[in-house]
Short mmCIF file of C-alpha atoms and ligand atoms in Angstrom, two decimals:
data_model
loop_
_atom_site.label_atom_id
_atom_site.label_comp_id
_atom_site.label_asym_id
_atom_site.label_seq_id
_atom_site.Cartn_x
_atom_site.Cartn_y
_atom_site.Cartn_z
CA UNK A 1 3.51 17.88 12.09
CA UNK A 2 4.94 16.98 8.68
CA UNK A 3 2.81 14.77 6.46
CA UNK A 4 3.74 11.10 6.21
CA UNK A 5 3.01 9.78 2.73
CA UNK A 6 2.07 6.29 1.63
CA UNK A 7 4.98 5.96 -0.80
CA UNK A 8 6.98 8.94 -1.98
CA UNK A 9 9.91 9.08 -4.44
CA UNK A 10 13.27 8.25 -2.88
CA UNK A 11 16.17 9.59 -4.93
CA UNK A 12 19.85 9.17 -4.16
CA UNK A 13 21.38 12.10 -6.03
CA UNK A 14 23.19 9.67 -8.32
CA UNK A 15 20.33 10.05 -10.81
CA UNK A 16 21.58 13.58 -11.47
CA UNK A 17 24.80 12.24 -12.99
CA UNK A 18 22.92 10.49 -15.80
CA UNK A 19 20.54 13.39 -16.31
CA UNK A 20 23.41 15.88 -16.52
CA UNK A 21 25.15 13.62 -19.01
CA UNK A 22 22.00 13.69 -21.17
CA UNK A 23 21.98 17.51 -21.08
CA UNK A 24 25.73 17.74 -21.76
CA UNK A 25 25.55 15.44 -24.77
CA UNK A 26 22.22 16.89 -26.00
CA UNK A 27 20.43 13.53 -25.84
CA UNK A 28 17.11 15.19 -25.01
CA UNK A 29 14.76 12.88 -26.90
CA UNK A 30 12.83 9.63 -26.46
CA UNK A 31 15.96 7.66 -27.33
CA UNK A 32 19.62 7.74 -26.37
CA UNK A 33 22.30 6.19 -24.15
CA UNK A 34 20.25 6.34 -20.94
CA UNK A 35 17.31 4.56 -22.58
CA UNK A 36 19.63 1.82 -23.83
CA UNK A 37 21.48 1.75 -20.51
CA UNK A 38 18.30 1.42 -18.46
CA UNK A 39 17.13 -1.44 -20.67
CA UNK A 40 20.44 -3.23 -20.15
CA UNK A 41 20.24 -2.65 -16.39
CA UNK A 42 16.73 -4.12 -16.24
CA UNK A 43 17.77 -7.18 -18.30
CA UNK A 44 20.76 -7.75 -16.05
CA UNK A 45 18.70 -7.34 -12.89
CA UNK A 46 15.79 -9.58 -13.90
CA UNK A 47 17.65 -12.07 -16.07
CA UNK A 48 15.30 -11.27 -18.94
CA UNK A 49 16.68 -11.47 -22.49
CA UNK A 50 15.23 -8.18 -23.71
CA UNK A 51 13.59 -4.99 -22.51
CA UNK A 52 12.10 -1.77 -23.82
CA UNK A 53 11.78 1.37 -21.72
CA UNK A 54 8.39 3.02 -22.27
CA UNK A 55 6.44 6.08 -21.19
CA UNK A 56 4.40 4.15 -18.59
CA UNK A 57 3.43 0.75 -17.29
CA UNK A 58 0.01 1.27 -18.81
CA UNK A 59 1.59 1.79 -22.25
CA UNK A 60 3.56 -1.44 -21.75
CA UNK A 61 0.35 -3.36 -21.00
CA UNK A 62 -1.37 -1.83 -24.03
CA UNK A 63 1.47 -2.78 -26.41
CA UNK A 64 1.58 -6.29 -24.92
CA UNK A 65 -2.09 -6.85 -25.67
CA UNK A 66 -1.62 -5.63 -29.25
CA UNK A 67 1.30 -8.01 -29.72
CA UNK A 68 -0.70 -10.92 -28.27
CA UNK A 69 -3.28 -10.22 -30.97
CA UNK A 70 -6.04 -8.95 -28.67
CA UNK A 71 -8.69 -7.28 -30.80
CA UNK A 72 -12.26 -6.06 -30.60
CA UNK A 73 -14.53 -8.61 -28.95
CA UNK A 74 -11.71 -10.87 -27.71
CA UNK A 75 -11.80 -11.95 -24.09
CA UNK A 76 -8.88 -11.35 -21.70
CA UNK A 77 -8.72 -12.99 -18.26
CA UNK A 78 -7.50 -10.56 -15.62
CA UNK A 79 -7.29 -10.22 -11.83
CA UNK A 80 -10.22 -8.24 -10.45
CA UNK A 81 -8.15 -7.21 -7.42
CA UNK A 82 -5.87 -4.61 -9.01
CA UNK A 83 -5.49 -1.01 -10.07
CA UNK A 84 -7.61 0.09 -13.05
CA UNK A 85 -4.49 0.55 -15.23
CA UNK A 86 -4.28 -3.25 -15.55
CA UNK A 87 -7.71 -3.44 -17.14
CA UNK A 88 -8.05 -0.16 -19.06
CA UNK A 89 -5.78 -1.27 -21.95
CA UNK A 90 -8.12 -4.25 -22.56
CA UNK A 91 -10.80 -1.66 -23.26
CA UNK A 92 -8.44 0.44 -25.41
CA UNK A 93 -8.52 -2.63 -27.69
CA UNK A 94 -12.34 -2.88 -27.35
CA UNK A 95 -11.77 -6.35 -25.91
CA UNK A 96 -13.71 -7.86 -22.99
CA UNK A 97 -12.16 -8.18 -19.51
CA UNK A 98 -13.10 -11.40 -17.72
CA UNK A 99 -12.48 -10.60 -14.06
CA UNK A 100 -11.08 -13.30 -11.78
CA UNK A 101 -11.07 -13.22 -7.98
CA UNK A 102 -8.10 -13.71 -5.65
CA UNK A 103 -7.00 -16.58 -3.44
CA UNK A 104 -6.39 -15.89 0.25
CA UNK A 105 -2.66 -16.68 0.61
CA UNK A 106 -1.15 -14.05 -1.70
CA UNK A 107 -4.31 -12.04 -2.58
CA UNK A 108 -3.46 -12.60 -6.25
CA UNK A 109 -5.40 -14.47 -8.95
CA UNK A 110 -6.89 -17.77 -7.84
CA UNK A 111 -5.67 -20.63 -10.07
CA UNK A 112 -8.89 -22.51 -9.31
CA UNK A 113 -11.16 -19.67 -10.41
CA UNK A 114 -8.92 -19.09 -13.44
CA UNK A 115 -9.49 -22.64 -14.64
CA UNK A 116 -13.22 -22.45 -13.88
CA UNK A 117 -13.44 -19.27 -15.93
CA UNK A 118 -11.56 -20.75 -18.89
CA UNK A 119 -13.78 -23.83 -18.95
CA UNK A 120 -16.90 -21.68 -18.73
CA UNK A 121 -15.78 -19.18 -21.40
CA UNK A 122 -14.97 -22.04 -23.77
CA UNK A 123 -18.37 -23.61 -23.09
CA UNK A 124 -19.95 -20.26 -23.92
CA UNK A 125 -18.18 -20.35 -27.28
CA UNK A 126 -15.00 -18.29 -26.93
CA UNK A 127 -11.49 -19.20 -25.86
CA UNK A 128 -9.83 -16.28 -24.00
CA UNK A 129 -6.98 -14.66 -25.89
CA UNK A 130 -4.66 -13.81 -22.97
CA UNK A 131 -4.26 -13.86 -19.18
CA UNK A 132 -3.01 -10.83 -17.23
CA UNK A 133 -1.59 -11.77 -13.82
CA UNK A 134 -0.93 -9.04 -11.26
CA UNK A 135 1.59 -9.35 -8.40
CA UNK A 136 -0.23 -6.98 -6.11
CA UNK A 137 1.66 -4.90 -3.56
CA UNK A 138 4.81 -6.70 -4.72
CA UNK A 139 3.67 -10.18 -3.61
CA UNK A 140 4.35 -12.85 -6.24
CA UNK A 141 1.35 -14.81 -7.51
CA UNK A 142 1.15 -18.61 -7.24
CA UNK A 143 3.12 -19.01 -10.45
CA UNK A 144 3.43 -22.78 -10.63
CA UNK A 145 -0.31 -23.33 -10.37
CA UNK A 146 -1.26 -20.39 -12.61
CA UNK A 147 1.28 -21.18 -15.34
CA UNK A 148 0.14 -24.82 -15.33
CA UNK A 149 -3.43 -23.71 -16.07
CA UNK A 150 -2.25 -21.29 -18.76
CA UNK A 151 -0.18 -24.04 -20.36
CA UNK A 152 -2.97 -26.63 -20.15
CA UNK A 153 -5.28 -24.37 -22.17
CA UNK A 154 -2.49 -22.81 -24.23
CA UNK A 155 -3.26 -19.17 -23.35
CA UNK A 156 -0.39 -16.65 -23.25
CA UNK A 157 0.38 -14.88 -19.97
CA UNK A 158 1.22 -11.22 -19.49
CA UNK A 159 2.55 -10.34 -16.04
CA UNK A 160 1.59 -6.96 -14.64
CA UNK A 161 4.60 -6.63 -12.33
CA UNK A 162 4.12 -2.85 -12.07
CA UNK A 163 4.30 -3.13 -8.28
CA UNK A 164 6.67 -6.08 -8.14
CA UNK A 165 10.11 -5.21 -9.52
CA UNK A 166 12.62 -6.81 -7.16
CA UNK A 167 10.21 -9.57 -6.07
CA UNK A 168 10.99 -13.19 -6.92
CA UNK A 169 9.29 -16.58 -7.00
CA UNK A 170 11.68 -19.49 -6.40
CA UNK A 171 14.56 -17.09 -7.07
CA UNK A 172 13.21 -16.04 -10.44
CA UNK A 173 12.25 -12.41 -11.10
CA UNK A 174 8.59 -11.54 -11.46
CA UNK A 175 7.84 -10.54 -15.04
CA UNK A 176 10.00 -13.34 -16.51
CA UNK A 177 7.45 -16.17 -16.30
CA UNK A 178 4.96 -14.99 -18.90
CA UNK A 179 5.45 -14.17 -22.57
CA UNK A 180 5.75 -10.54 -21.48
CA UNK A 181 6.25 -8.67 -18.21
CA UNK A 182 5.51 -5.07 -17.26
CA UNK A 183 7.12 -2.73 -14.72
CA UNK A 184 6.05 0.76 -13.68
CA UNK A 185 8.34 3.60 -12.59
CA UNK A 186 5.57 5.96 -11.55
CA UNK A 187 6.40 8.35 -8.70
CA UNK A 188 4.75 6.15 -6.07
CA UNK A 189 6.41 2.85 -7.04
CA UNK A 190 9.44 1.24 -5.38
CA UNK A 191 11.78 2.96 -7.82
CA UNK A 192 10.78 5.79 -10.12
CA UNK A 193 11.59 7.76 -13.24
CA UNK A 194 8.85 10.23 -12.16
CA UNK A 195 6.68 8.55 -14.77
CA UNK A 196 7.64 5.61 -16.94
CA UNK A 197 7.54 1.89 -17.44
CA UNK A 198 9.25 -1.06 -19.05
CA UNK A 199 8.35 -4.18 -20.95
CA UNK A 200 10.48 -7.32 -20.70
CA UNK A 201 10.44 -10.59 -22.61
CA UNK A 202 12.64 -13.59 -23.20
CA UNK A 203 11.57 -13.38 -26.82
CA UNK A 204 13.52 -10.47 -28.34
CA UNK A 205 11.10 -10.33 -31.31
CA UNK A 206 8.37 -9.06 -28.98
CA UNK A 207 10.61 -6.26 -27.76
CA UNK A 208 11.65 -5.32 -31.29
CA UNK A 209 7.98 -5.12 -32.22
CA UNK A 210 7.15 -3.15 -29.06
CA UNK A 211 9.79 -0.53 -29.86
CA UNK A 212 8.49 -0.32 -33.43
CA UNK A 213 4.92 0.26 -32.22
CA UNK A 214 6.05 2.66 -29.47
CA UNK A 215 7.82 4.91 -31.99
CA UNK A 216 4.89 5.51 -34.38
CA UNK A 217 5.28 2.25 -36.36
CA UNK A 218 7.56 3.60 -39.06
CA UNK A 219 8.29 1.16 -41.86
CA UNK A 220 11.83 1.05 -43.21
CA UNK A 221 12.04 3.83 -45.75
CA UNK A 222 13.78 7.20 -46.15
CA UNK A 223 10.41 8.96 -46.00
CA UNK A 224 7.73 8.37 -43.38
CA UNK A 225 5.91 5.21 -44.40
CA UNK A 226 3.27 3.49 -42.25
CA UNK A 227 1.39 0.24 -42.71
CA UNK A 228 0.21 -0.08 -39.09
CA UNK A 229 -1.20 2.19 -36.38
CA UNK A 230 1.63 3.39 -34.16
CA UNK A 231 1.95 4.96 -30.72
CA UNK A 232 4.18 7.50 -29.02
CA UNK A 233 5.09 5.37 -26.02
CA UNK A 234 8.89 5.50 -25.78
CA UNK A 235 10.68 6.70 -22.63
CA UNK A 236 12.55 10.01 -22.65
CA UNK A 237 16.34 9.80 -22.35
CA UNK A 238 16.16 12.32 -19.47
CA UNK A 239 13.77 10.15 -17.46
CA UNK A 240 15.75 7.02 -18.30
CA UNK A 241 18.69 8.78 -16.62
CA UNK A 242 16.69 8.93 -13.38
CA UNK A 243 15.90 5.25 -13.86
CA UNK A 244 19.57 4.30 -14.22
CA UNK A 245 20.37 5.97 -10.91
CA UNK A 246 17.42 4.21 -9.29
CA UNK A 247 18.39 0.77 -10.63
CA UNK A 248 21.68 1.11 -8.74
CA UNK A 249 19.77 1.13 -5.44
CA UNK A 250 16.85 -1.18 -6.23
CA UNK A 251 18.09 -3.95 -3.95
CA UNK A 252 18.51 -1.46 -1.10
CA UNK A 253 15.00 -0.16 -1.69
CA UNK A 254 13.56 -3.67 -1.51
CA UNK A 255 15.45 -4.33 1.72
CA UNK A 256 14.24 -1.03 3.19
CA UNK A 257 10.59 -1.74 2.30
CA UNK A 258 10.85 -5.20 3.77
CA UNK A 259 12.25 -3.64 6.95
CA UNK A 260 9.26 -1.29 7.11
CA UNK A 261 7.00 -4.35 6.91
CA UNK A 262 8.93 -6.11 9.70
CA UNK A 263 8.76 -2.99 11.85
CA UNK A 264 4.96 -2.77 11.67
CA UNK A 265 4.58 -6.50 12.16
CA UNK A 266 6.68 -6.46 15.29
CA UNK A 267 5.15 -3.32 16.77
CA UNK A 268 1.56 -4.41 16.14
CA UNK A 269 2.08 -8.01 17.21
CA UNK A 270 -0.02 -7.58 20.35
CA UNK A 271 -3.16 -6.68 18.37
CA UNK A 272 -5.06 -9.83 17.43
CA UNK A 273 -7.36 -7.88 15.16
CA UNK A 274 -4.54 -6.75 12.86
CA UNK A 275 -2.92 -9.34 10.61
CA UNK A 276 -0.31 -9.32 7.84
CA UNK A 277 0.04 -11.37 4.63
CA UNK A 278 2.74 -14.00 4.97
CA UNK A 279 5.20 -14.93 2.27
CA UNK A 280 4.58 -18.55 1.30
CA UNK A 281 7.76 -20.66 1.01
CA UNK A 282 9.77 -19.71 -2.08
CA UNK A 283 8.01 -16.34 -2.42
CA UNK A 284 10.07 -13.17 -1.97
CA UNK A 285 7.91 -10.03 -1.87
CA UNK A 286 9.33 -6.55 -2.37
CA UNK A 287 6.72 -5.29 0.15
CA UNK A 288 6.07 -2.24 -2.02
CA UNK A 289 3.28 -1.37 0.39
CA UNK A 290 2.75 -2.86 3.82
CA UNK A 291 -0.89 -3.88 4.05
CA UNK A 292 -2.84 -4.85 7.14
CA UNK A 293 -6.09 -6.74 7.52
CA UNK A 294 -8.38 -5.70 10.33
CA UNK A 295 -11.44 -7.41 11.83
CA UNK A 296 -14.03 -5.29 10.15
CA UNK A 297 -14.74 -2.38 7.87
CA UNK A 298 -15.55 -0.34 10.97
CA UNK A 299 -12.14 -0.83 12.59
CA UNK A 300 -10.37 -0.29 9.26
CA UNK A 301 -12.11 3.08 8.90
CA UNK A 302 -11.37 4.01 12.51
CA UNK A 303 -7.66 3.43 11.92
CA UNK A 304 -7.67 5.27 8.61
CA UNK A 305 -9.43 8.32 10.06
CA UNK A 306 -7.26 8.33 13.17
CA UNK A 307 -4.13 8.38 10.99
CA UNK A 308 -5.59 11.10 8.80
CA UNK A 309 -6.03 13.26 11.89
CA UNK A 310 -2.32 12.80 12.61
CA UNK A 311 -1.48 13.92 9.08
CA UNK A 312 -0.59 10.37 8.05
CA UNK A 313 -1.70 9.01 4.68
CA UNK A 314 -3.12 5.49 4.56
CA UNK A 315 -5.42 3.95 1.95
CA UNK A 316 -7.95 1.14 1.63
CA UNK A 317 -6.77 -1.74 -0.56
CA UNK A 318 -7.61 -1.57 -4.28
CA UNK A 319 -11.34 -1.62 -4.90
CA UNK A 320 -11.95 -4.73 -7.05
CA UNK A 321 -12.62 -4.02 -10.70
CA UNK A 322 -15.92 -5.96 -10.77
CA UNK A 323 -17.28 -3.33 -8.32
CA UNK A 324 -16.14 -0.40 -10.44
CA UNK A 325 -18.93 1.36 -12.35
CA UNK A 326 -16.87 1.22 -15.55
CA UNK A 327 -16.23 -2.57 -15.39
CA UNK A 328 -19.20 -3.99 -13.46
CA UNK A 329 -21.04 -5.12 -16.59
CA UNK A 330 -18.26 -7.55 -17.60
CA UNK A 331 -18.23 -11.27 -16.74
CA UNK A 332 -16.63 -12.00 -13.38
CA UNK A 333 -15.68 -15.20 -11.54
CA UNK A 334 -15.90 -14.17 -7.91
CA UNK A 335 -15.89 -15.96 -4.56
CA UNK A 336 -15.89 -12.91 -2.31
CA UNK A 337 -12.18 -12.89 -1.40
CA UNK A 338 -11.20 -9.55 -2.91
CA UNK A 339 -14.35 -7.78 -1.69
CA UNK A 340 -13.60 -8.96 1.84
CA UNK A 341 -9.97 -7.75 1.53
CA UNK A 342 -11.18 -4.42 0.20
CA UNK A 343 -13.55 -3.98 3.14
CA UNK A 344 -11.08 -4.86 5.87
CA UNK A 345 -7.66 -3.96 4.49
CA UNK A 346 -5.49 -0.87 4.71
CA UNK A 347 -2.17 0.20 3.13
CA UNK A 348 0.22 1.86 5.58
CA UNK A 349 2.97 4.37 4.79
CA UNK A 350 5.75 2.22 3.34
CA UNK A 351 8.33 4.46 1.70
CA UNK A 352 11.98 3.44 1.88
CA UNK A 353 12.70 7.03 2.96
CA UNK A 354 10.60 6.93 6.14
CA UNK A 355 12.53 7.44 9.36
CA UNK A 356 12.11 5.32 12.46
CA UNK A 357 10.43 8.31 14.08
CA UNK A 358 7.92 8.44 11.18
CA UNK A 359 7.17 4.75 11.56
CA UNK A 360 6.77 5.13 15.33
CA UNK A 361 4.29 7.92 14.69
CA UNK A 362 2.21 5.64 12.46
CA UNK A 363 2.24 2.87 15.05
CA UNK A 364 1.27 5.28 17.84
CA UNK A 365 -1.57 6.57 15.63
CA UNK A 366 -2.89 3.03 15.20
CA UNK A 367 -2.51 2.16 18.88
CA UNK A 368 -4.65 5.15 19.87
CA UNK A 369 -7.65 3.47 18.21
CA UNK A 370 -7.55 0.51 20.61
C1 PLP B 401 1.04 1.56 -11.23
C2 PLP B 401 0.36 0.39 -11.82
C3 PLP B 401 0.12 0.28 -13.19
C4 PLP B 401 0.33 1.41 -14.15
O1 PLP B 401 1.61 1.85 -14.26
P1 PLP B 401 1.86 3.37 -14.80
O2 PLP B 401 3.33 3.42 -14.99
O3 PLP B 401 1.37 4.28 -13.71
O4 PLP B 401 1.09 3.53 -16.07
C5 PLP B 401 -0.43 -0.89 -13.68
N1 PLP B 401 -0.77 -1.89 -12.86
C6 PLP B 401 -0.57 -1.82 -11.54
C7 PLP B 401 -0.95 -2.99 -10.70
C8 PLP B 401 -0.03 -0.67 -10.96
O5 PLP B 401 0.12 -0.59 -9.64
#
């Protein structure tokens, strides 16, 4: 039986057109028409004023923190329920992650715990420098509440929308609420450039600065002149060609992933011990991965192992960062929500390229457990 993956690349063939063009015109470098074209496509799609295509989502988060002035010893508020790539760049800057737990409706950062943390950090003598919000599994965070807290305490917001391109909150694209927004085009994301990312902002000065930093921070001069530390974080024109082809089908990919979610929901309706996260009113998730919550760790593991036997990949939800050996020493504002989700939750195969027969196989695999 062929292996069913969690989320594999789904190309159309149209990508090849842009890649061939890059070869034919010898634009084989980390700049060129595809890089510019992809940035325009992303601006048009999200409604953001400016964009820079970068080598990864992680690089985009790192540059964002630099531009927000995050330095050694500064504190950055961040969701604990996320992938490590959200938090690692805080440590690249030798800054301190302050980990915040989730709320139960969207599984994203709790606005209540965020405010509690800010008040407590200030009382302890330091005002946090930035907030990183994550829209996990493509579900928008509670933006109104979170942005109100950020505004009240005047702390800039960076949106890690690595998993959330195509998702909207009250018809506005994720990534456009904060000062800066990040997308990832890794091979497992909803659209891909094999590896890559993008940074968006409604303040073009940020993007100008990001491109400057991402291309080794060269001052204006005929020779190579540097007055700041630079990085090699720009996207290749070849990979941007893949991205342009993928942007053409992004809406289709979102629809397909949402259909996968609906399929599982319908087929597993009879099982009281499997539940799905609902979209609150005004939230439009891209359903990058369909996630289920089971009754217990035991049942979750039973399902996961049963699927593994059938050559089907599934995966526990992200292990919260405050439980990770590398981050457990840092301050955390926790009410148990993300740990509970981690114990009971499972990601199911969700690729837009899965056939109905594949999806049926997953459902049959789950049903066998009960
Ligand atoms: C994938 C991902 C990233 C990192 O993106 P890369 O392009 O792989 O560097 C960051 N945050 C989250 C939540 C992700 O899922």
